[in-house]
């Protein structure tokens, strides 16, 4: 049985990108693998969240993970900061992580460019903390969207480096994984490449049907194609990309044909898209309220999850310390 890990930063509610990139199909995934789902609250600290909202953000992700169908009896679901072993592994891995490679990471360069006043060491070493999350359970596979590919590459590099330096075959080289399908990137509704919390272009799992309809209606379009079989501009292709994940192949083929024949009516496309997003997210939305009001359940889930995760983490750390030469007197 493979060990599979999935992580989401606690910076807000889950959106369609999180769901389709990191979660979809996990019902089967949970039964066929040893799965860990965790909430990356340490990672959220790079942007200095107000202490009064930190816990609420963690609760949102926890609630929505559960509402999306993760079964804590089958999988391990935990909060990163409940497993302090990750901090030790992060420190140890940082000794073999170099400024040159860390500062070349695309996400680091982008965040440093956007926030030049907050280029902190946590941001620089974000990929080492992520590697620590993954290597802590010696995961074989990591369930991620396309945007995390480079971080996975770095994790493999750190694992390989550790094995080479200490002459062991200890860490796996984990691969990015989407249940046998290509890694995906859900685009934003504003014509941008990626749906993301910081981009402000998200459809959230928690959005009401009315909000979803409104957001989809506002999506960028134009006056339509002028020639048969023309290439779709990015902002139209984006709508089709979302349609492909929420609708049936027949629906996609229907609108593709309309596009190719210059008969497309964006109003119809948007209506169908909103309808199918609402249908896909409906079961999740209806469970969110019940779960978020059940603090006893959330307490039980996080307590048991932390215990299971710490057991797995302690086993790894014991071996890592031994390999590196730590000994007790
Ligand atoms: P985060 O919180 O930005 O995103 C969580 C997961 O959702 C995926 N995702 C997307 N997939 C497709 N299309 C999108 N538009 C989209 N937006 C987000 C991400 O690829 C990710 O799988 N650094 C991570 C959190 C993390 C982590 C880890 C993940 C920390 N340690 C270890 C996996 C393993 C992050 O910020 O994800």
mmCIF file of C-alpha atoms and ligand atoms in Angstrom:
data_model
loop_
_atom_site.group_PDB
_atom_site.id
_atom_site.type_symbol
_atom_site.label_atom_id
_atom_site.label_comp_id
_atom_site.label_asym_id
_atom_site.label_seq_id
_atom_site.Cartn_x
_atom_site.Cartn_y
_atom_site.Cartn_z
ATOM 1 C CA UNK A 1 0.000 0.000 0.000
ATOM 2 C CA UNK A 2 1.400 3.392 -0.959
ATOM 3 C CA UNK A 3 1.544 6.298 1.462
ATOM 4 C CA UNK A 4 -0.150 9.358 -0.053
ATOM 5 C CA UNK A 5 -0.044 12.856 1.410
ATOM 6 C CA UNK A 6 -2.180 15.876 0.646
ATOM 7 C CA UNK A 7 -1.790 19.323 2.226
ATOM 8 C CA UNK A 8 -3.666 22.610 2.092
ATOM 9 C CA UNK A 9 -2.488 25.908 3.546
ATOM 10 C CA UNK A 10 -4.868 27.443 6.055
ATOM 11 C CA UNK A 11 -5.319 30.825 4.460
ATOM 12 C CA UNK A 12 -9.056 30.768 3.797
ATOM 13 C CA UNK A 13 -11.836 28.579 2.455
ATOM 14 C CA UNK A 14 -11.299 25.823 -0.083
ATOM 15 C CA UNK A 15 -11.929 26.677 -3.720
ATOM 16 C CA UNK A 16 -12.509 24.594 -6.843
ATOM 17 C CA UNK A 17 -8.748 24.528 -7.551
ATOM 18 C CA UNK A 18 -8.005 22.969 -4.156
ATOM 19 C CA UNK A 19 -10.793 20.475 -4.596
ATOM 20 C CA UNK A 20 -9.967 19.282 -8.095
ATOM 21 C CA UNK A 21 -6.172 19.623 -7.656
ATOM 22 C CA UNK A 22 -5.786 17.998 -4.258
ATOM 23 C CA UNK A 23 -8.948 16.137 -3.333
ATOM 24 C CA UNK A 24 -11.217 14.845 -6.073
ATOM 25 C CA UNK A 25 -11.528 11.054 -6.273
ATOM 26 C CA UNK A 26 -10.031 10.640 -2.867
ATOM 27 C CA UNK A 27 -12.840 8.351 -1.728
ATOM 28 C CA UNK A 28 -11.235 5.532 -3.672
ATOM 29 C CA UNK A 29 -7.787 6.938 -2.977
ATOM 30 C CA UNK A 30 -8.399 6.618 0.767
ATOM 31 C CA UNK A 31 -9.220 2.929 0.605
ATOM 32 C CA UNK A 32 -6.401 1.971 -1.737
ATOM 33 C CA UNK A 33 -3.629 3.857 0.048
ATOM 34 C CA UNK A 34 -2.390 4.892 3.436
ATOM 35 C CA UNK A 35 -3.547 8.524 3.242
ATOM 36 C CA UNK A 36 -2.544 11.566 5.260
ATOM 37 C CA UNK A 37 -4.438 14.836 4.834
ATOM 38 C CA UNK A 38 -3.095 17.788 6.746
ATOM 39 C CA UNK A 39 -3.652 21.490 7.248
ATOM 40 C CA UNK A 40 -0.492 23.510 6.686
ATOM 41 C CA UNK A 41 -0.897 26.194 9.342
ATOM 42 C CA UNK A 42 2.849 26.813 9.826
ATOM 43 C CA UNK A 43 3.084 27.553 6.114
ATOM 44 C CA UNK A 44 0.396 30.208 6.476
ATOM 45 C CA UNK A 45 2.662 32.180 8.840
ATOM 46 C CA UNK A 46 4.844 33.564 6.026
ATOM 47 C CA UNK A 47 2.227 36.263 5.492
ATOM 48 C CA UNK A 48 1.802 37.031 9.227
ATOM 49 C CA UNK A 49 -1.917 36.317 9.723
ATOM 50 C CA UNK A 50 -3.591 38.111 12.579
ATOM 51 C CA UNK A 51 -3.644 35.731 15.616
ATOM 52 C CA UNK A 52 -7.372 36.335 15.939
ATOM 53 C CA UNK A 53 -8.048 34.678 12.553
ATOM 54 C CA UNK A 54 -5.450 31.891 12.588
ATOM 55 C CA UNK A 55 -7.611 29.318 14.363
ATOM 56 C CA UNK A 56 -10.705 30.148 12.309
ATOM 57 C CA UNK A 57 -8.743 29.550 9.100
ATOM 58 C CA UNK A 58 -7.586 26.155 10.351
ATOM 59 C CA UNK A 59 -11.158 25.296 11.293
ATOM 60 C CA UNK A 60 -12.400 26.247 7.819
ATOM 61 C CA UNK A 61 -9.979 23.910 6.074
ATOM 62 C CA UNK A 62 -10.610 21.111 8.562
ATOM 63 C CA UNK A 63 -14.390 21.451 8.174
ATOM 64 C CA UNK A 64 -14.216 21.548 4.407
ATOM 65 C CA UNK A 65 -11.833 18.582 4.190
ATOM 66 C CA UNK A 66 -14.370 16.576 6.188
ATOM 67 C CA UNK A 67 -17.354 17.945 4.274
ATOM 68 C CA UNK A 68 -15.618 16.933 1.036
ATOM 69 C CA UNK A 69 -15.757 13.370 2.334
ATOM 70 C CA UNK A 70 -12.455 12.488 3.988
ATOM 71 C CA UNK A 71 -13.183 9.756 6.464
ATOM 72 C CA UNK A 72 -11.037 10.149 9.600
ATOM 73 C CA UNK A 73 -11.659 6.478 10.436
ATOM 74 C CA UNK A 74 -9.901 5.487 7.214
ATOM 75 C CA UNK A 75 -7.377 8.272 6.646
ATOM 76 C CA UNK A 76 -5.249 10.345 8.970
ATOM 77 C CA UNK A 77 -6.300 13.986 9.073
ATOM 78 C CA UNK A 78 -4.239 16.377 11.181
ATOM 79 C CA UNK A 79 -3.046 19.910 11.772
ATOM 80 C CA UNK A 80 0.625 20.537 10.952
ATOM 81 C CA UNK A 81 1.351 22.412 14.184
ATOM 82 C CA UNK A 82 -0.024 19.473 16.233
ATOM 83 C CA UNK A 83 2.920 17.423 15.006
ATOM 84 C CA UNK A 84 6.050 19.216 16.283
ATOM 85 C CA UNK A 85 8.284 16.486 14.803
ATOM 86 C CA UNK A 86 7.934 18.319 11.489
ATOM 87 C CA UNK A 87 9.903 21.259 12.931
ATOM 88 C CA UNK A 88 12.863 19.049 13.782
ATOM 89 C CA UNK A 89 12.924 17.441 10.352
ATOM 90 C CA UNK A 90 12.627 20.909 8.790
ATOM 91 C CA UNK A 91 15.679 22.052 10.777
ATOM 92 C CA UNK A 92 17.694 18.974 9.823
ATOM 93 C CA UNK A 93 16.800 19.252 6.128
ATOM 94 C CA UNK A 94 17.653 22.963 6.148
ATOM 95 C CA UNK A 95 21.290 22.056 6.907
ATOM 96 C CA UNK A 96 21.477 20.577 3.419
ATOM 97 C CA UNK A 97 19.330 23.140 1.595
ATOM 98 C CA UNK A 98 21.179 25.949 -0.147
ATOM 99 C CA UNK A 99 20.423 29.615 -0.626
ATOM 100 C CA UNK A 100 21.035 29.380 -4.385
ATOM 101 C CA UNK A 101 18.413 26.714 -4.998
ATOM 102 C CA UNK A 102 15.869 28.073 -2.510
ATOM 103 C CA UNK A 103 16.008 31.590 -3.903
ATOM 104 C CA UNK A 104 15.517 30.301 -7.463
ATOM 105 C CA UNK A 105 12.138 28.714 -6.684
ATOM 106 C CA UNK A 106 9.406 30.241 -8.854
ATOM 107 C CA UNK A 107 6.982 30.732 -5.950
ATOM 108 C CA UNK A 108 9.691 32.422 -3.830
ATOM 109 C CA UNK A 109 10.661 34.800 -6.624
ATOM 110 C CA UNK A 110 7.027 35.661 -7.290
ATOM 111 C CA UNK A 111 6.183 36.296 -3.632
ATOM 112 C CA UNK A 112 9.386 38.292 -3.080
ATOM 113 C CA UNK A 113 8.528 40.442 -6.098
ATOM 114 C CA UNK A 114 4.958 41.027 -4.924
ATOM 115 C CA UNK A 115 5.908 41.730 -1.282
ATOM 116 C CA UNK A 116 9.445 43.133 -1.243
ATOM 117 C CA UNK A 117 9.042 44.238 2.406
ATOM 118 C CA UNK A 118 8.389 40.729 3.663
ATOM 119 C CA UNK A 119 11.052 38.445 2.220
ATOM 120 C CA UNK A 120 11.406 36.395 5.394
ATOM 121 C CA UNK A 121 13.429 33.226 6.029
ATOM 122 C CA UNK A 122 10.198 31.207 6.334
ATOM 123 C CA UNK A 123 9.325 32.193 2.784
ATOM 124 C CA UNK A 124 12.799 31.266 1.542
ATOM 125 C CA UNK A 125 12.707 27.877 3.260
ATOM 126 C CA UNK A 126 9.043 27.187 2.405
ATOM 127 C CA UNK A 127 10.120 24.263 0.151
ATOM 128 C CA UNK A 128 12.151 22.670 2.978
ATOM 129 C CA UNK A 129 9.153 22.770 5.321
ATOM 130 C CA UNK A 130 7.073 21.252 2.558
ATOM 131 C CA UNK A 131 9.717 18.549 2.027
ATOM 132 C CA UNK A 132 9.649 17.899 5.785
ATOM 133 C CA UNK A 133 5.845 17.449 5.636
ATOM 134 C CA UNK A 134 6.221 14.877 2.904
ATOM 135 C CA UNK A 135 9.338 13.034 4.101
ATOM 136 C CA UNK A 136 7.997 12.910 7.655
ATOM 137 C CA UNK A 137 5.762 10.032 6.545
ATOM 138 C CA UNK A 138 8.134 8.897 3.817
ATOM 139 C CA UNK A 139 5.269 9.420 1.358
ATOM 140 C CA UNK A 140 5.381 7.658 -2.010
ATOM 141 C CA UNK A 141 2.924 10.033 -3.647
ATOM 142 C CA UNK A 142 1.774 13.572 -3.035
ATOM 143 C CA UNK A 143 -1.655 14.621 -4.203
ATOM 144 C CA UNK A 144 -1.182 18.113 -5.677
ATOM 145 C CA UNK A 145 -2.169 20.458 -8.474
ATOM 146 C CA UNK A 146 0.239 21.513 -11.190
ATOM 147 C CA UNK A 147 1.372 24.616 -9.297
ATOM 148 C CA UNK A 148 3.195 22.446 -6.733
ATOM 149 C CA UNK A 149 5.273 20.487 -9.237
ATOM 150 C CA UNK A 150 8.466 22.422 -8.576
ATOM 151 C CA UNK A 151 8.148 21.983 -4.816
ATOM 152 C CA UNK A 152 7.848 18.237 -5.362
ATOM 153 C CA UNK A 153 10.962 18.287 -7.511
ATOM 154 C CA UNK A 154 12.813 19.975 -4.656
ATOM 155 C CA UNK A 155 11.513 17.408 -2.181
ATOM 156 C CA UNK A 156 12.920 14.646 -4.381
ATOM 157 C CA UNK A 157 16.212 16.494 -4.575
ATOM 158 C CA UNK A 158 16.414 16.849 -0.779
ATOM 159 C CA UNK A 159 15.520 13.165 -0.302
ATOM 160 C CA UNK A 160 18.163 12.065 -2.817
ATOM 161 C CA UNK A 161 20.744 14.349 -1.282
ATOM 162 C CA UNK A 162 20.097 13.005 2.207
ATOM 163 C CA UNK A 163 20.408 9.413 0.972
ATOM 164 C CA UNK A 164 23.656 10.224 -0.883
ATOM 165 C CA UNK A 165 25.300 12.160 1.941
ATOM 166 C CA UNK A 166 24.626 9.493 4.547
ATOM 167 C CA UNK A 167 25.052 6.515 2.213
ATOM 168 C CA UNK A 168 21.553 5.146 2.849
ATOM 169 C CA UNK A 169 18.429 4.340 0.895
ATOM 170 C CA UNK A 170 16.113 5.775 3.462
ATOM 171 C CA UNK A 171 13.848 8.412 1.947
ATOM 172 C CA UNK A 172 11.570 7.650 -1.006
ATOM 173 C CA UNK A 173 11.617 10.102 -3.871
ATOM 174 C CA UNK A 174 7.914 11.049 -3.799
ATOM 175 C CA UNK A 175 6.040 11.876 -6.974
ATOM 176 C CA UNK A 176 3.321 14.411 -7.630
ATOM 177 C CA UNK A 177 0.121 12.517 -8.244
ATOM 178 C CA UNK A 178 -3.489 12.992 -9.282
ATOM 179 C CA UNK A 179 -5.029 9.566 -9.093
ATOM 180 C CA UNK A 180 -3.678 8.346 -12.404
ATOM 181 C CA UNK A 181 -4.625 11.543 -14.214
ATOM 182 C CA UNK A 182 -2.531 14.500 -15.356
ATOM 183 C CA UNK A 183 -1.833 17.115 -12.708
ATOM 184 C CA UNK A 184 -4.330 19.873 -13.202
ATOM 185 C CA UNK A 185 -4.539 23.614 -12.952
ATOM 186 C CA UNK A 186 -7.987 25.110 -12.478
ATOM 187 C CA UNK A 187 -7.951 28.598 -13.992
ATOM 188 C CA UNK A 188 -9.530 31.704 -12.503
ATOM 189 C CA UNK A 189 -12.811 33.109 -13.775
ATOM 190 C CA UNK A 190 -11.118 36.433 -14.451
ATOM 191 C CA UNK A 191 -9.153 35.126 -17.425
ATOM 192 C CA UNK A 192 -6.005 34.547 -15.353
ATOM 193 C CA UNK A 193 -4.044 31.315 -15.417
ATOM 194 C CA UNK A 194 -4.794 30.047 -11.946
ATOM 195 C CA UNK A 195 -7.637 30.059 -9.468
ATOM 196 C CA UNK A 196 -6.071 31.078 -6.159
ATOM 197 C CA UNK A 197 -6.939 32.652 -2.824
ATOM 198 C CA UNK A 198 -4.437 35.472 -3.240
ATOM 199 C CA UNK A 199 -5.650 36.089 -6.804
ATOM 200 C CA UNK A 200 -9.209 36.794 -5.553
ATOM 201 C CA UNK A 201 -10.778 34.919 -8.476
ATOM 202 C CA UNK A 202 -12.164 31.856 -6.744
ATOM 203 C CA UNK A 203 -15.354 29.881 -6.621
ATOM 204 C CA UNK A 204 -15.388 28.527 -3.067
ATOM 205 C CA UNK A 205 -16.924 25.212 -2.033
ATOM 206 C CA UNK A 206 -18.833 27.237 0.505
ATOM 207 C CA UNK A 207 -20.323 29.715 -1.993
ATOM 208 C CA UNK A 208 -24.096 29.634 -2.253
ATOM 209 C CA UNK A 209 -25.675 28.737 -5.630
ATOM 210 C CA UNK A 210 -26.560 32.436 -6.061
ATOM 211 C CA UNK A 211 -22.952 33.494 -5.468
ATOM 212 C CA UNK A 212 -21.713 30.868 -7.927
ATOM 213 C CA UNK A 213 -24.152 32.043 -10.598
ATOM 214 C CA UNK A 214 -23.071 35.640 -10.049
ATOM 215 C CA UNK A 215 -19.358 34.814 -10.264
ATOM 216 C CA UNK A 216 -19.759 32.726 -13.408
ATOM 217 C CA UNK A 217 -21.922 35.397 -15.037
ATOM 218 C CA UNK A 218 -19.154 37.949 -14.478
ATOM 219 C CA UNK A 219 -16.480 35.743 -16.124
ATOM 220 C CA UNK A 220 -14.616 37.438 -18.940
ATOM 221 C CA UNK A 221 -15.917 36.737 -22.468
ATOM 222 C CA UNK A 222 -16.028 38.604 -25.796
ATOM 223 C CA UNK A 223 -18.337 38.981 -28.794
ATOM 224 C CA UNK A 224 -17.617 35.417 -29.970
ATOM 225 C CA UNK A 225 -15.499 33.757 -32.673
ATOM 226 C CA UNK A 226 -15.489 35.224 -36.176
ATOM 227 C CA UNK A 227 -14.121 32.195 -38.029
ATOM 228 C CA UNK A 228 -14.970 28.504 -37.968
ATOM 229 C CA UNK A 229 -12.664 26.257 -35.882
ATOM 230 C CA UNK A 230 -10.685 29.158 -34.488
ATOM 231 C CA UNK A 231 -8.342 28.832 -31.505
ATOM 232 C CA UNK A 232 -9.986 29.902 -28.254
ATOM 233 C CA UNK A 233 -8.427 32.839 -26.435
ATOM 234 C CA UNK A 234 -7.112 31.934 -22.944
ATOM 235 C CA UNK A 235 -10.080 33.399 -21.049
ATOM 236 C CA UNK A 236 -12.526 31.263 -23.081
ATOM 237 C CA UNK A 237 -10.316 28.185 -22.887
ATOM 238 C CA UNK A 238 -10.397 28.675 -19.085
ATOM 239 C CA UNK A 239 -14.186 28.334 -19.040
ATOM 240 C CA UNK A 240 -13.916 25.132 -21.066
ATOM 241 C CA UNK A 241 -11.220 23.818 -18.687
ATOM 242 C CA UNK A 242 -13.575 24.227 -15.732
ATOM 243 C CA UNK A 243 -16.464 22.785 -17.757
ATOM 244 C CA UNK A 244 -14.340 19.687 -18.450
ATOM 245 C CA UNK A 245 -13.983 18.929 -14.741
ATOM 246 C CA UNK A 246 -17.547 19.625 -13.647
ATOM 247 C CA UNK A 247 -19.611 18.549 -16.696
ATOM 248 C CA UNK A 248 -20.009 15.438 -18.825
ATOM 249 C CA UNK A 249 -17.966 14.907 -22.026
ATOM 250 C CA UNK A 250 -21.226 15.300 -24.004
ATOM 251 C CA UNK A 251 -21.800 18.776 -22.603
ATOM 252 C CA UNK A 252 -18.226 19.796 -23.401
ATOM 253 C CA UNK A 253 -18.525 18.375 -26.939
ATOM 254 C CA UNK A 254 -21.786 20.277 -27.438
ATOM 255 C CA UNK A 255 -20.248 23.661 -26.569
ATOM 256 C CA UNK A 256 -17.073 22.849 -28.489
ATOM 257 C CA UNK A 257 -19.172 22.248 -31.587
ATOM 258 C CA UNK A 258 -21.069 25.491 -31.041
ATOM 259 C CA UNK A 259 -17.757 27.308 -30.727
ATOM 260 C CA UNK A 260 -16.343 25.705 -33.862
ATOM 261 C CA UNK A 261 -19.423 26.692 -35.861
ATOM 262 C CA UNK A 262 -19.425 30.253 -34.474
ATOM 263 C CA UNK A 263 -22.811 29.567 -32.890
ATOM 264 C CA UNK A 264 -21.774 29.783 -29.285
ATOM 265 C CA UNK A 265 -23.933 31.802 -26.906
ATOM 266 C CA UNK A 266 -21.903 32.616 -23.830
ATOM 267 C CA UNK A 267 -25.068 33.074 -21.785
ATOM 268 C CA UNK A 268 -25.911 29.384 -22.370
ATOM 269 C CA UNK A 269 -22.352 28.276 -21.655
ATOM 270 C CA UNK A 270 -22.266 30.221 -18.397
ATOM 271 C CA UNK A 271 -25.672 28.952 -17.322
ATOM 272 C CA UNK A 272 -24.594 25.365 -17.872
ATOM 273 C CA UNK A 273 -21.226 25.940 -16.186
ATOM 274 C CA UNK A 274 -22.820 27.500 -13.099
ATOM 275 C CA UNK A 275 -25.392 24.704 -12.928
ATOM 276 C CA UNK A 276 -22.746 22.000 -13.108
ATOM 277 C CA UNK A 277 -20.467 23.684 -10.545
ATOM 278 C CA UNK A 278 -23.457 23.926 -8.197
ATOM 279 C CA UNK A 279 -24.299 20.254 -8.786
ATOM 280 C CA UNK A 280 -20.699 19.143 -8.198
ATOM 281 C CA UNK A 281 -20.331 21.106 -4.971
ATOM 282 C CA UNK A 282 -23.824 20.701 -3.593
ATOM 283 C CA UNK A 283 -23.218 17.655 -1.354
ATOM 284 C CA UNK A 284 -20.121 19.309 0.141
ATOM 285 C CA UNK A 285 -21.857 22.625 0.770
ATOM 286 C CA UNK A 286 -24.712 21.022 2.605
ATOM 287 C CA UNK A 287 -22.364 19.168 4.980
ATOM 288 C CA UNK A 288 -20.197 22.199 5.861
ATOM 289 C CA UNK A 289 -22.702 23.823 8.233
ATOM 290 C CA UNK A 290 -23.371 20.627 10.170
ATOM 291 C CA UNK A 291 -19.695 19.881 10.659
ATOM 292 C CA UNK A 292 -18.603 23.405 11.549
ATOM 293 C CA UNK A 293 -21.105 23.507 14.390
ATOM 294 C CA UNK A 294 -19.905 20.238 15.869
ATOM 295 C CA UNK A 295 -16.868 21.216 17.947
ATOM 296 C CA UNK A 296 -16.883 17.913 19.841
ATOM 297 C CA UNK A 297 -16.454 16.035 16.592
ATOM 298 C CA UNK A 298 -13.718 18.390 15.343
ATOM 299 C CA UNK A 299 -11.855 18.034 18.653
ATOM 300 C CA UNK A 300 -12.020 14.247 18.432
ATOM 301 C CA UNK A 301 -10.875 14.177 14.790
ATOM 302 C CA UNK A 302 -7.882 16.447 15.372
ATOM 303 C CA UNK A 303 -6.833 14.689 18.576
ATOM 304 C CA UNK A 304 -6.906 11.246 16.993
ATOM 305 C CA UNK A 305 -5.345 12.546 13.775
ATOM 306 C CA UNK A 306 -2.461 14.142 15.678
ATOM 307 C CA UNK A 307 -1.830 10.899 17.558
ATOM 308 C CA UNK A 308 -1.691 8.837 14.368
ATOM 309 C CA UNK A 309 0.467 11.399 12.553
ATOM 310 C CA UNK A 310 2.869 11.741 15.485
ATOM 311 C CA UNK A 311 3.334 8.015 15.653
ATOM 312 C CA UNK A 312 4.315 7.891 11.988
ATOM 313 C CA UNK A 313 6.492 11.023 12.345
ATOM 314 C CA UNK A 314 8.314 9.768 15.445
ATOM 315 C CA UNK A 315 9.245 6.554 13.668
ATOM 316 C CA UNK A 316 10.817 8.498 10.769
ATOM 317 C CA UNK A 317 12.603 10.927 13.040
ATOM 318 C CA UNK A 318 14.089 8.172 15.182
ATOM 319 C CA UNK A 319 15.658 6.677 12.088
ATOM 320 C CA UNK A 320 16.797 10.032 10.688
ATOM 321 C CA UNK A 321 18.531 10.906 13.971
ATOM 322 C CA UNK A 322 20.253 7.566 14.042
ATOM 323 C CA UNK A 323 21.419 7.905 10.422
ATOM 324 C CA UNK A 324 22.792 11.394 11.148
ATOM 325 C CA UNK A 325 24.727 10.182 14.170
ATOM 326 C CA UNK A 326 22.704 11.386 17.162
ATOM 327 C CA UNK A 327 23.131 9.014 20.098
ATOM 328 C CA UNK A 328 21.874 8.876 23.659
ATOM 329 C CA UNK A 329 24.234 8.490 26.666
HETATM 330 P P1 LIG B 1 -2.333 25.544 -1.413
HETATM 331 O O1 LIG B 1 -2.973 25.713 -0.098
HETATM 332 O O2 LIG B 1 -2.037 26.740 -2.253
HETATM 333 O O3 LIG B 1 -3.178 24.551 -2.296
HETATM 334 C C1 LIG B 1 -3.578 23.288 -1.778
HETATM 335 C C2 LIG B 1 -3.660 22.260 -2.881
HETATM 336 O O4 LIG B 1 -4.556 22.702 -3.892
HETATM 337 C C3 LIG B 1 -3.893 22.719 -5.146
HETATM 338 N N1 LIG B 1 -4.338 23.884 -5.921
HETATM 339 C C4 LIG B 1 -4.739 23.803 -7.185
HETATM 340 N N2 LIG B 1 -4.848 22.752 -8.027
HETATM 341 C C5 LIG B 1 -5.339 23.001 -9.264
HETATM 342 N N3 LIG B 1 -5.708 24.245 -9.683
HETATM 343 C C6 LIG B 1 -5.602 25.322 -8.871
HETATM 344 N N4 LIG B 1 -5.996 26.528 -9.297
HETATM 345 C C7 LIG B 1 -5.105 25.126 -7.552
HETATM 346 N N5 LIG B 1 -4.877 25.963 -6.503
HETATM 347 C C8 LIG B 1 -4.403 25.181 -5.502
HETATM 348 C C9 LIG B 1 -2.414 22.831 -4.834
HETATM 349 O O5 LIG B 1 -1.632 22.305 -5.882
HETATM 350 C C10 LIG B 1 -2.322 22.001 -3.572
HETATM 351 O O6 LIG B 1 -2.234 20.632 -3.910
HETATM 352 N N6 LIG B 1 2.380 24.537 -0.295
HETATM 353 C C11 LIG B 1 1.072 23.961 -0.360
HETATM 354 C C12 LIG B 1 0.589 23.366 0.945
HETATM 355 C C13 LIG B 1 1.507 22.295 1.441
HETATM 356 C C14 LIG B 1 1.616 20.979 0.905
HETATM 357 C C15 LIG B 1 2.644 20.359 1.710
HETATM 358 C C16 LIG B 1 0.973 20.288 -0.117
HETATM 359 C C17 LIG B 1 2.387 22.432 2.458
HETATM 360 N N7 LIG B 1 3.087 21.270 2.618
HETATM 361 C C18 LIG B 1 3.006 19.035 1.468
HETATM 362 C C19 LIG B 1 1.346 18.970 -0.341
HETATM 363 C C20 LIG B 1 2.369 18.367 0.467
HETATM 364 C C21 LIG B 1 0.110 25.076 -0.741
HETATM 365 O O7 LIG B 1 0.338 26.217 -0.502
HETATM 366 O O8 LIG B 1 -1.018 24.644 -1.273
#
